[in-house]
Coordinates of C-alpha atoms and ligand atoms in Angstrom, one line a residue:
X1 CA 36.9 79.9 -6.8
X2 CA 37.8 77.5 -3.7
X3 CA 35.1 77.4 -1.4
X4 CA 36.0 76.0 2.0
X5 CA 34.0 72.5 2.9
X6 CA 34.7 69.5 4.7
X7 CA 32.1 67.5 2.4
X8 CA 33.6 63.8 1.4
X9 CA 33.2 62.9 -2.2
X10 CA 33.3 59.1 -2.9
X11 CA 34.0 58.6 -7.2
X12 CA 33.5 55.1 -8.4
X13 CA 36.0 54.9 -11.1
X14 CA 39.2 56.5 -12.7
X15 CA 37.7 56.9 -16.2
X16 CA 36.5 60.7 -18.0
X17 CA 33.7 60.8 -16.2
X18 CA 34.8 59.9 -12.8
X19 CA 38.3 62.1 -12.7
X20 CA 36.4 65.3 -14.8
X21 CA 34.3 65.9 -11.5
X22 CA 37.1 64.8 -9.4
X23 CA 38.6 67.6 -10.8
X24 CA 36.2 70.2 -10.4
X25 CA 35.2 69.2 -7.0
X26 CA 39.2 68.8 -5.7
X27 CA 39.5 72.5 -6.9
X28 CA 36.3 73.8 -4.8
X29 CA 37.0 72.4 -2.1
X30 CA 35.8 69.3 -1.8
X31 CA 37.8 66.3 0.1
X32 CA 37.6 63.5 -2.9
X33 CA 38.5 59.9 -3.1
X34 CA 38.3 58.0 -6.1
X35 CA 38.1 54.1 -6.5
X36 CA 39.4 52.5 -9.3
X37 CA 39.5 48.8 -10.4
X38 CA 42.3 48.9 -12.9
X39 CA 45.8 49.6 -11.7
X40 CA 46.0 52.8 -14.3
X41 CA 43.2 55.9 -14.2
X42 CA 41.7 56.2 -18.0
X43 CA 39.4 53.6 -18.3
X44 CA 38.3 53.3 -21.5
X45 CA 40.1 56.1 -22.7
X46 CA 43.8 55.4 -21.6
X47 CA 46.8 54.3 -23.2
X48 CA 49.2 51.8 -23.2
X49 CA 52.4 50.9 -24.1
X50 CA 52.6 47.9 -26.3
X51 CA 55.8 45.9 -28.1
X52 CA 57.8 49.4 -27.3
X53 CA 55.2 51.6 -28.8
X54 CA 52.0 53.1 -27.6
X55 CA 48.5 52.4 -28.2
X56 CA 44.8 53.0 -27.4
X57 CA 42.0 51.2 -26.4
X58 CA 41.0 51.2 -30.3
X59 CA 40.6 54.5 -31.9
X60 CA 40.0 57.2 -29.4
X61 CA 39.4 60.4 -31.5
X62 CA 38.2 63.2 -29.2
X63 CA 35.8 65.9 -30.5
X64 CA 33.2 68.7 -29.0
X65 CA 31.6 71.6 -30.1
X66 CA 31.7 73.2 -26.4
X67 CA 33.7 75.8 -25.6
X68 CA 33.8 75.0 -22.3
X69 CA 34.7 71.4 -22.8
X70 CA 37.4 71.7 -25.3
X71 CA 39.2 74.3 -23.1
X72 CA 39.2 72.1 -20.0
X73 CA 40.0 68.9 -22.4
X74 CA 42.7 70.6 -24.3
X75 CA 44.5 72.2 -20.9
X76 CA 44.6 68.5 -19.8
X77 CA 47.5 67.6 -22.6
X78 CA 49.7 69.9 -21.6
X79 CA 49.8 71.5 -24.9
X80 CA 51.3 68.5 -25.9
X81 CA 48.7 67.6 -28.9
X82 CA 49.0 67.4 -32.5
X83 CA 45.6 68.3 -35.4
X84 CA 45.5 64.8 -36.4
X85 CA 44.0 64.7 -40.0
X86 CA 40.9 62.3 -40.3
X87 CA 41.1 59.5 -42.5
X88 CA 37.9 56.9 -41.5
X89 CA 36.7 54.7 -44.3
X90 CA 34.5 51.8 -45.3
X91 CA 36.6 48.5 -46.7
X92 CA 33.7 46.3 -48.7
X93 CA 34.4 44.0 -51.4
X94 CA 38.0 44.4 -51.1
X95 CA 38.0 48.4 -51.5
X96 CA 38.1 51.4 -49.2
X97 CA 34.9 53.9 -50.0
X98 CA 35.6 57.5 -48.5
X99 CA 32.7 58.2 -46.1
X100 CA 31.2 60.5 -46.6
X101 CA 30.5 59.5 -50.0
X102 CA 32.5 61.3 -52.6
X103 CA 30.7 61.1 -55.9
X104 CA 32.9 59.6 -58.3
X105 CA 34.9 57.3 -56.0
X106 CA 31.6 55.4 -54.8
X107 CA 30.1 55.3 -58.6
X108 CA 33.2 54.0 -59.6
X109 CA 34.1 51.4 -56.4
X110 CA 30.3 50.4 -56.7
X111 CA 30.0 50.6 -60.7
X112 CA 27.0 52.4 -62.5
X113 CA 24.5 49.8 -62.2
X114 CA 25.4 49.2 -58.2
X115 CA 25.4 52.6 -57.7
X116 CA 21.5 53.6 -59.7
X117 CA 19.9 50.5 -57.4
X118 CA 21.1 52.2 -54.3
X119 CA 19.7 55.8 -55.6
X120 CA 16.6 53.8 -56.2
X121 CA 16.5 51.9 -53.4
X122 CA 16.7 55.8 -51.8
X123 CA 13.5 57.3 -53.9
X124 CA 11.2 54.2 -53.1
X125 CA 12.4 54.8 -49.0
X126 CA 11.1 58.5 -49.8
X127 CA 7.9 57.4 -51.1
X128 CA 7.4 54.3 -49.3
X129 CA 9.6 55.0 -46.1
X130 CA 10.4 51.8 -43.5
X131 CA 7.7 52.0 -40.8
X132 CA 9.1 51.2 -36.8
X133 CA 11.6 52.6 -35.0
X134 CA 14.7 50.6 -35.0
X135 CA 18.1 50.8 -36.1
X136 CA 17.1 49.4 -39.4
X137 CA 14.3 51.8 -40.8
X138 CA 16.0 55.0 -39.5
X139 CA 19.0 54.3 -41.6
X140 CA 17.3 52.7 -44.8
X141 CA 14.4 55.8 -44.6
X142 CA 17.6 58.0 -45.0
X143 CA 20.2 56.2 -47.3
X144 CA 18.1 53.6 -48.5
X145 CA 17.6 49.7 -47.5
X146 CA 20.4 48.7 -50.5
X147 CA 22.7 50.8 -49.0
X148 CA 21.9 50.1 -45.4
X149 CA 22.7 46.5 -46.3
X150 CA 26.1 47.4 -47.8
X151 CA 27.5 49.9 -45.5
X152 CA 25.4 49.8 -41.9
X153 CA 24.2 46.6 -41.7
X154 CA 27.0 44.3 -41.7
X155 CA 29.1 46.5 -39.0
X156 CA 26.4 47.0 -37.3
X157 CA 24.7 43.6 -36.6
X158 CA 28.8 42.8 -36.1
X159 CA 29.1 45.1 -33.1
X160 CA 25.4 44.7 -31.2
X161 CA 25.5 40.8 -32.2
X162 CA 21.4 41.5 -32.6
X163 CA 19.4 42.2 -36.1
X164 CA 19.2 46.3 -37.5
X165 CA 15.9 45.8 -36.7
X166 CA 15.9 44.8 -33.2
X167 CA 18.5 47.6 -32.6
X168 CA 16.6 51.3 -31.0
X169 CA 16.7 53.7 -33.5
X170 CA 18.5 56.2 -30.8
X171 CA 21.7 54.6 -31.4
X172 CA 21.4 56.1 -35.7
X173 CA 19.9 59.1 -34.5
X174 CA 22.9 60.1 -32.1
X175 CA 25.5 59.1 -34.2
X176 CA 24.4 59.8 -37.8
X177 CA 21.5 62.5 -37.0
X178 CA 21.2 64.8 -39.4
X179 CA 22.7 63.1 -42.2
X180 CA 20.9 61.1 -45.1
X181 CA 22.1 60.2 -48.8
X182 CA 20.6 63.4 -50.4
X183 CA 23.1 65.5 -48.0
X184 CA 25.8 63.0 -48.4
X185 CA 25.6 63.2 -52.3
X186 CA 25.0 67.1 -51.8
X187 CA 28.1 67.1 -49.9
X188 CA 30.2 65.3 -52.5
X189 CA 29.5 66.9 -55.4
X190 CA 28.7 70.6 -53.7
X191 CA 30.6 70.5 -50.5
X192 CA 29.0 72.0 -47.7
X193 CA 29.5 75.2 -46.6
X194 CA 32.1 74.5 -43.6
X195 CA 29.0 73.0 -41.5
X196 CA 30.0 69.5 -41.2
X197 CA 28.0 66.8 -39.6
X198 CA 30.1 65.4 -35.9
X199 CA 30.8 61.9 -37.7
X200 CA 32.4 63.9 -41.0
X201 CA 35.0 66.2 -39.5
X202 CA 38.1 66.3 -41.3
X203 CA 40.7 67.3 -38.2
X204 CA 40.8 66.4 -35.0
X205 CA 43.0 67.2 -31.7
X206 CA 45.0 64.4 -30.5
X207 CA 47.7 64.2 -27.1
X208 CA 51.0 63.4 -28.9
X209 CA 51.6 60.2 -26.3
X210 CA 48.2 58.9 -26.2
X211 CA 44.6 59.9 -25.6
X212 CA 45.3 58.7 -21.8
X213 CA 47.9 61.6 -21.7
X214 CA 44.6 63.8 -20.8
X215 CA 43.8 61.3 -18.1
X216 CA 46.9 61.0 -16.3
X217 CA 47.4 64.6 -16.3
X218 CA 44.2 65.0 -14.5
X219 CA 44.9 62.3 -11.8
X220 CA 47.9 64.9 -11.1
X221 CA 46.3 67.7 -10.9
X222 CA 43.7 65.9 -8.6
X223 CA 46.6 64.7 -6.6
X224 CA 48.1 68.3 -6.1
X225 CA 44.9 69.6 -4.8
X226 CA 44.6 66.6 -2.3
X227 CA 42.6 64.2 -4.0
X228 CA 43.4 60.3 -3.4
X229 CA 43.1 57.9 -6.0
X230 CA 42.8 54.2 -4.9
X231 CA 43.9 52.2 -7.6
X232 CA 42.6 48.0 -8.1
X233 CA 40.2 48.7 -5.8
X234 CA 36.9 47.0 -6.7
X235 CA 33.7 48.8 -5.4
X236 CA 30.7 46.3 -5.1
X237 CA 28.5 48.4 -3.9
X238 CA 26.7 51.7 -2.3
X239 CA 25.7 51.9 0.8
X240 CA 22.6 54.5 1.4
X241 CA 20.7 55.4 4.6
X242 CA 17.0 56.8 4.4
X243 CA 17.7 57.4 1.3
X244 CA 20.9 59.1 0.8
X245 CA 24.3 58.0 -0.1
X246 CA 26.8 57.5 3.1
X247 CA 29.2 55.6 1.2
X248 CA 30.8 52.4 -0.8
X249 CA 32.0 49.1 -0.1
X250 CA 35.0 47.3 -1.7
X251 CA 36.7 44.4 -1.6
X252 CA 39.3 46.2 0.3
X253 CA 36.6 47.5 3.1
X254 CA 34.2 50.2 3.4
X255 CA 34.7 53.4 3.1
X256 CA 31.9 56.5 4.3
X257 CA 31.4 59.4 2.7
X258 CA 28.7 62.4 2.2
X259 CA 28.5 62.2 -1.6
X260 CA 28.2 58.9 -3.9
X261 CA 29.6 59.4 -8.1
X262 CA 29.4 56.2 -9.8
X263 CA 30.7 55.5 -13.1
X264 CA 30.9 51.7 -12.8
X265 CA 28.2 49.5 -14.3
X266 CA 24.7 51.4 -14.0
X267 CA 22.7 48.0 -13.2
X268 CA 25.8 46.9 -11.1
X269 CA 26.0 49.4 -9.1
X270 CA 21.7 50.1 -8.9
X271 CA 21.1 46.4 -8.3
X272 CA 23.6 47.1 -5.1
X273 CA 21.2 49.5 -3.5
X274 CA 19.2 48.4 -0.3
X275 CA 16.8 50.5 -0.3
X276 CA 15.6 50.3 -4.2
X277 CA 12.4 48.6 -4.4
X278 CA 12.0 45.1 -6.4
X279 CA 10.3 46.1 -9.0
X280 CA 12.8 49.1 -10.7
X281 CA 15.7 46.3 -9.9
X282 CA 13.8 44.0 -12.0
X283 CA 14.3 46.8 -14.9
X284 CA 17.4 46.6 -14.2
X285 CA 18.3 43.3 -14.2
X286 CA 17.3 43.7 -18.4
X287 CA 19.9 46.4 -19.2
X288 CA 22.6 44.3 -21.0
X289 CA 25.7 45.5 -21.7
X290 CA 27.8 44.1 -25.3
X291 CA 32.0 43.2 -24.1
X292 CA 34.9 44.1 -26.6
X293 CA 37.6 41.8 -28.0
X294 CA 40.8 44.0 -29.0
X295 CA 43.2 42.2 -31.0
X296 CA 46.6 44.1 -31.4
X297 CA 48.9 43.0 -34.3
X298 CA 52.4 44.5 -35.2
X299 CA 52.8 44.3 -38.6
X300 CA 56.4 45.2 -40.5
X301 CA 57.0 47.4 -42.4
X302 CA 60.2 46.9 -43.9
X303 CA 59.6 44.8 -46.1
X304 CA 62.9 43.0 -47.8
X305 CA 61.0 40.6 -50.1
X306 CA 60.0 42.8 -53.2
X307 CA 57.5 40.4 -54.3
X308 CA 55.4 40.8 -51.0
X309 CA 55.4 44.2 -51.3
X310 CA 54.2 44.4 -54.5
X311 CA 51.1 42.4 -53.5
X312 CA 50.5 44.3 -50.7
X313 CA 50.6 47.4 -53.0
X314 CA 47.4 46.0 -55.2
X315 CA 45.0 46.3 -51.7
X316 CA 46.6 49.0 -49.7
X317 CA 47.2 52.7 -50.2
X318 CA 51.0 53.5 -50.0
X319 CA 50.9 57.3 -49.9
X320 CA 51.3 57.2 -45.9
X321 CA 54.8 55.5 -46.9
X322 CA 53.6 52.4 -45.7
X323 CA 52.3 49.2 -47.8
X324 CA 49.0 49.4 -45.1
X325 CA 46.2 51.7 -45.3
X326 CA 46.9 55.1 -44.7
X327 CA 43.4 55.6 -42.3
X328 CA 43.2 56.0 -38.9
X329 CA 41.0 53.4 -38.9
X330 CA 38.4 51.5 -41.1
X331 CA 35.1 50.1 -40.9
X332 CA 35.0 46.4 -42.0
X333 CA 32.2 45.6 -43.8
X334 CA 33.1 42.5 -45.7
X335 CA 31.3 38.7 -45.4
X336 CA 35.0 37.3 -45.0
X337 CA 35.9 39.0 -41.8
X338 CA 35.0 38.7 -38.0
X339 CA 36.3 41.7 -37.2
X340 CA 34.4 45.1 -37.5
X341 CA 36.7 47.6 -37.5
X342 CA 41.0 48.1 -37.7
X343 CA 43.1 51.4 -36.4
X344 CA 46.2 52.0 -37.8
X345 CA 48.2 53.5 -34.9
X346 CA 50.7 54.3 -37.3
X347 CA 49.0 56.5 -38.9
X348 CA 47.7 59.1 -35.7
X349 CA 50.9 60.6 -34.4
X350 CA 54.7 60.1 -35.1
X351 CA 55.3 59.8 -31.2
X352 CA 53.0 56.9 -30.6
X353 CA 55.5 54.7 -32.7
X354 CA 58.5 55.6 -29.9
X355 CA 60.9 55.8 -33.1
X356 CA 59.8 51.8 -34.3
X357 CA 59.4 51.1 -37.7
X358 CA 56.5 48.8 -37.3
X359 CA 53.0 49.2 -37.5
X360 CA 50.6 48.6 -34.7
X361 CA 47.1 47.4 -36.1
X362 CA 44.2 46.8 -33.8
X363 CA 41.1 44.8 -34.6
X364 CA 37.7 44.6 -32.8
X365 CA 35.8 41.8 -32.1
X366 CA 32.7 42.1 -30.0
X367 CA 30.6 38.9 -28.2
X368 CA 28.7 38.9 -25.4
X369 CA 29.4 36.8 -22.0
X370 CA 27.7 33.8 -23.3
X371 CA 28.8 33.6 -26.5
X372 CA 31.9 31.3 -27.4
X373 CA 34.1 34.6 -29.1
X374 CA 34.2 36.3 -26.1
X375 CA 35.5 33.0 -24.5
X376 CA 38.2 32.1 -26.9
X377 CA 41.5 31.9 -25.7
X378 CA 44.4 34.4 -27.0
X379 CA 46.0 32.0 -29.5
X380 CA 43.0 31.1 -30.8
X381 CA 41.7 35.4 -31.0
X382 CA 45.5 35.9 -32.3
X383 CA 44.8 33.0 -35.1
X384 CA 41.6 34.7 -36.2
X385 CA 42.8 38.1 -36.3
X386 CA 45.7 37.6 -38.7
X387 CA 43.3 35.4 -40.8
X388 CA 41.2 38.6 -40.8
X389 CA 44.2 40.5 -42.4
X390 CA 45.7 37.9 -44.7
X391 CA 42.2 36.5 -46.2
X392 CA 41.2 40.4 -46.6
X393 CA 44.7 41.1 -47.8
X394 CA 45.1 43.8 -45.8
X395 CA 48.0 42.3 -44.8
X396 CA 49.8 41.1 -47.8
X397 CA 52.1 37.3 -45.9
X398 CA 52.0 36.1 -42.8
X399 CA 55.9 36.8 -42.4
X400 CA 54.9 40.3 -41.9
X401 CA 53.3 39.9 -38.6
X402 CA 56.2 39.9 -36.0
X403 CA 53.4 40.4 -32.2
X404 CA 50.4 39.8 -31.4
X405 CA 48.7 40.5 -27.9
X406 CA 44.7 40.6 -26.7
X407 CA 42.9 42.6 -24.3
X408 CA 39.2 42.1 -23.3
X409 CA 36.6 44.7 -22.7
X410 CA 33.8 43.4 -19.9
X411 CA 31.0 45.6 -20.3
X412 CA 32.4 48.4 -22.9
X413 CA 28.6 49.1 -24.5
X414 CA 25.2 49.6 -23.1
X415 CA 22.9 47.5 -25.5
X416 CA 20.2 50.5 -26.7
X417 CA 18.0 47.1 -27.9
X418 CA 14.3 48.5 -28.9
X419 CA 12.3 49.7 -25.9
X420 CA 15.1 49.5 -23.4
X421 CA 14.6 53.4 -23.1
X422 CA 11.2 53.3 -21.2
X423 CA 12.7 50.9 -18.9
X424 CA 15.6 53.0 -18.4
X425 CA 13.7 56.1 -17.9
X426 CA 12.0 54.6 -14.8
X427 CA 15.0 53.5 -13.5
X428 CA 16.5 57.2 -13.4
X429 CA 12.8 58.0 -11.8
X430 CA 13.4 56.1 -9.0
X431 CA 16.7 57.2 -8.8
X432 CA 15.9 60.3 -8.0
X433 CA 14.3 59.7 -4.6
X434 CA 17.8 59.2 -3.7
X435 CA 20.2 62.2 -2.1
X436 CA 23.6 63.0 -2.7
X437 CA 24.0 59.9 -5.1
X438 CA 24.9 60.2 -8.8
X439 CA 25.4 58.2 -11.7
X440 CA 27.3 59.5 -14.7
X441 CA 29.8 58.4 -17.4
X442 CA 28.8 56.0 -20.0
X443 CA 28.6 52.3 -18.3
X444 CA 27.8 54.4 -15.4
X445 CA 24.5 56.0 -16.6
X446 CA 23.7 53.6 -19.6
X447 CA 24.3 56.1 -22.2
X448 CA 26.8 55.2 -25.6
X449 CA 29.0 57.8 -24.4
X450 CA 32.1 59.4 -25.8
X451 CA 35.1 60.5 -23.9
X452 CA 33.2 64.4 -24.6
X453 CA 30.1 63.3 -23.2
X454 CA 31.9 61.8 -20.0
X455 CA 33.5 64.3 -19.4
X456 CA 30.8 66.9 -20.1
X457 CA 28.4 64.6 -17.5
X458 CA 31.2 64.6 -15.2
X459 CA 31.7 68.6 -15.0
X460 CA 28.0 68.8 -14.9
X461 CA 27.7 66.3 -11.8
X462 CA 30.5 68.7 -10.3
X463 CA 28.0 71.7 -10.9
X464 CA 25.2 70.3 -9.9
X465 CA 27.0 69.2 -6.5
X466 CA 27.9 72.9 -6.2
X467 CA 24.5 73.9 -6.6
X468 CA 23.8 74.8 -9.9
X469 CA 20.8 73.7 -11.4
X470 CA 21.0 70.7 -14.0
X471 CA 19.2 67.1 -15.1
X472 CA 22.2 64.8 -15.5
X473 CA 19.8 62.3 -17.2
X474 CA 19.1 64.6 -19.8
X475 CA 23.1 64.6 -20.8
X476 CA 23.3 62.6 -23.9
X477 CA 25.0 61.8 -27.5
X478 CA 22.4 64.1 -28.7
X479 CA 24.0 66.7 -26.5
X480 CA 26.3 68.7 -29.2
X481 CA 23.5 68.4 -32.0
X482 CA 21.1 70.5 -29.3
X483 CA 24.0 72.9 -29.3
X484 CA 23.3 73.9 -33.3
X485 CA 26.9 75.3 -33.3
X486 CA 29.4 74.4 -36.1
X487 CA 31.9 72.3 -36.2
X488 CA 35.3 73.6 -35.9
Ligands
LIG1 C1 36.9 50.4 -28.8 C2 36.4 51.8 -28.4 C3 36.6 52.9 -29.2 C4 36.2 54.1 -28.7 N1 36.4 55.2 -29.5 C5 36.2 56.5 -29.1 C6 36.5 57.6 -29.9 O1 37.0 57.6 -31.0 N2 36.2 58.8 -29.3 C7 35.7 59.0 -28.1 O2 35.6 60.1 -27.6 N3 35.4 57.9 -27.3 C8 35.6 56.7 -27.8 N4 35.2 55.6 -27.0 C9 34.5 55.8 -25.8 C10 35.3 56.2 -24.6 O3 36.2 55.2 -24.4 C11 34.3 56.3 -23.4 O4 33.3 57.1 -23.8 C12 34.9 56.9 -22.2 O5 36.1 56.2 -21.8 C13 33.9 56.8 -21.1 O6 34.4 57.3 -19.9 P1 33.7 56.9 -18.5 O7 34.4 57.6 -17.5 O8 32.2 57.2 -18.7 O9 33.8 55.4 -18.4 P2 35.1 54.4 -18.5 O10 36.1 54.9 -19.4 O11 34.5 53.0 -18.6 O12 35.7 54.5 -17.0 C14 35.0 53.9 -15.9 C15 36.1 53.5 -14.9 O13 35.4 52.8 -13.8 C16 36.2 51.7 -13.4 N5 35.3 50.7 -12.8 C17 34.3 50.0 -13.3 N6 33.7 49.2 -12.4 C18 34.3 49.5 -11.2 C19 34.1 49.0 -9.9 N7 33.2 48.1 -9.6 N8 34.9 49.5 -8.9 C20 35.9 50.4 -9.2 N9 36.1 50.9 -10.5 C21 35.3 50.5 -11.5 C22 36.7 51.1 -14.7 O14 37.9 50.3 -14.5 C23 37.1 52.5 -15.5 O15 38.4 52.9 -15.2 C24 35.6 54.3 -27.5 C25 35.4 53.2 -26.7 C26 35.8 51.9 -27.1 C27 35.6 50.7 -26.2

């Protein structure tokens, strides 16, 4: 229903988050303007073209239990998406385990002995389970510490660049919740009853061109109903007045408004704000967010020389018709590589490839600001990526890899370190003395975020700015667990 207002919505950002209540909002009325840094709306969550084909910003599987959000997700592609079948799994020592654990393929991949010390490891958990509440104890209380150190620990410590045990337990609780070995062996031998836990569904939707597709339709949509989007436009801050948010400044002016959505930064954008006192900007001055290093490598393959092929054979799967894995992507967990994890854009839909025989790999790499990865320069991140695939022989001679290109991610994870929550918590306190100012998305609220729970936050911001009743804060990962519904 339109209702008529003259009320100006300022959005920080052109990611899910910001453009989901952009969209709402446009359609009720509502004069919006949205600021974006990059030149393209997406954020995170758009897509690019890349040596002729298209890519992600690393796999960008989108998935929700809410009816509500699926409909408004799905009516964003157009009807231009493809069921992509899921194919995610764990390459240690050389071989891909299927995760969730399928009985006979991990005894086997692990051998007998391997496999009875992790079911050990399990039973002395049960009886003796790992006191605290970090990262580390929630997973080894429900796998057990042997296999925590083969298949968490390793990807884990990779991606946060701090110890298991220095890592918040929310971060295993909203991504693995609900699932522990005695379920995961249940599951292999039993199945389990069509309820599948989030991490283990087999099918997924998937745009056709790209899970930006979704993105840049809704910029349109915004545009048709008179929305502006401002593209490499960087906001530096929020301007407030007695406590209520009259509008932004940029590097290209300011700009006033009645209404303030930020998805940039959360301490960024708080640490801009006059009129927060000293001591909740000195909370959060600690947030910290981890950056992303995206290597993208096109790999051939056509391969002429038999003899390569062969070898490539004896590592990879070839039923996808391709000598690399067949998986959307893997988790990493060997000592040899940097990386953590590798899509295989060839293997998610047929019109990403644009009709190229090649296949586009990516591999992550994450650092911090400080740390001399994050500094490297692209040669030197191309060089260490295609060691990556040749030393792991997922890539079988170096004459396969025809292009390889890098993109950086400043700021692509909010560091959940141990106790950060209670810090957080008082930060959204104080926040709330605030009027007509709102911070959503995932940078933008400090929450590990996927595109579902962006958007969700950023239809929510939309209803609670048309008067409906709802804690934003309380939006979280956790968010489709409190549901109870099954998967589809
Ligand atoms: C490698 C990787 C893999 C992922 N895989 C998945 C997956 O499989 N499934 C899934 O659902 N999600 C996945 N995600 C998460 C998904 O990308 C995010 O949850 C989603 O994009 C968050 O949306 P957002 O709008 O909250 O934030 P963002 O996407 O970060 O958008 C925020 C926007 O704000 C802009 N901005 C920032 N600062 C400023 C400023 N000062 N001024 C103006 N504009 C600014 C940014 O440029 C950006 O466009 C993945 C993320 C990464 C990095």
């Amino acid at each position: 229903m339109t209702q008529e207002t003259s009320k100006k919505v300022l959005i920080i950002g052109a990611g899910p988050a910001g453009l989901s209540a952009a969209r709402v909002l446009s359609e009720s009325g509502y004069s919006v303007e949205i600021f974006e840094l990059e030149s393209q709306v997406g954020g995170m969550s758009k897509s690019v073209e890349l040596f002729s084909q298209i890519v992600d910003i690393g796999p960008h599987r989108f998935f929700s239990k809410d009816k509500r959000l699926n409909d408004f997700w799905h009516a964003h592609t157009n009807g231009e998406y493809e069921k992509v079948s899921r194919l995610t799994r764990i390459f240690y020592n050389r071989k891909f385990f299927y995760y969730p654990l399928r009985g006979f393929d991990a005894l086997l991949k692990l051998g007998f002995i391997e496999s009875a010390l992790c079911v050990l490891s399990y039973c002395k958990a049960k009886i003796l389970p790992f006191k605290g509440d970090s990262f580390e104890s929630w997973v080894a209380n429900a796998f057990g510490y042997r296999l925590y150190s083969i298949f968490f620990k390793g990807y884990t410590e990779k991606l946060w660049g701090i110890k298991g045990s220095e890592l918040d337990s929310d971060f295993a609780a909203q991504r693995i919740k609900g699932l522990n070995l005695y379920e995961a062996i249940k599951s292999a031998f039993f199945g389990n009853g069509g309820n599948k836990h989030k991490t283990l569904v087999d099918e997924f939707s998937y745009p056709k061109k790209g899970c930006g597709v979704v993105y840049n339709n809704m910029k349109d949509e915004i545009i048709k109903l008179g929305g502006t989007i401002h593209c490499d436009v960087e906001v530096v801050g929020i301007k407030t007045h007695n406590k209520k948010a009259v509008g932004i400044t940029t590097n290209k002016g300011d700009f006033s408004g009645d209404i303030v959505i930020s998805t940039a930064p959360f301490r960024d954008m708080v640490l801009s704000l006059d009129e927060l006192d000293s001591k909740t900007k000195d909370l959060a001055k600690k947030l910290k967010f981890r950056n992303t290093i995206l290597v993208y490598v096109e790999v051939a393959q056509d391969l002429q020389d038999s003899k390569i092929q062969d070898h490539t054979k004896t590592i990879n799967d070839v039923s996808s018709g391709t000598s690399l894995f067949k998986d959307n992507w893997i988790y990493v967990h060997s000592k040899d590589t940097q990386t953590g994890r590798i899509t295989n854009f060839a293997n998610w839909t047929k019109d990403l490839r644009c009709g190229k025989d090649s296949a586009i790999l990516c591999l992550e790499y994450w650092a911090n600001d400080d740390e001399p990865l994050w500094n490297l320069d692209e040669n030197t991140l191309g060089d260490t990526a295609k060691r990556d695939l040749l030393e792991s022989k997922l890539v079988a001679d170096s004459r396969l890899i025809k292009n390889v290109a890098v993109l950086k991610i400043h700021k692509s994870y909010p560091i959940y370190e141990r106790g950060y929550k209670e810090d957080l918590h008082q930060i959204y306190d104080a926040l709330d003395s605030f009027e007509d100012l709102y911070f959503i998305g995932r940078n933008g609220s400090f929450k590990y975020n996927n595109q579902d729970h962006s958007i969700l936050m950023g239809l929510m911001c939309a209803d609670k700015i048309l008067g409906k009743n709802c804690n934003l804060w309380h939006i979280n990962t956790d968010y489709d667990y409190q549901e109870g519904g099954k998967s589809e």
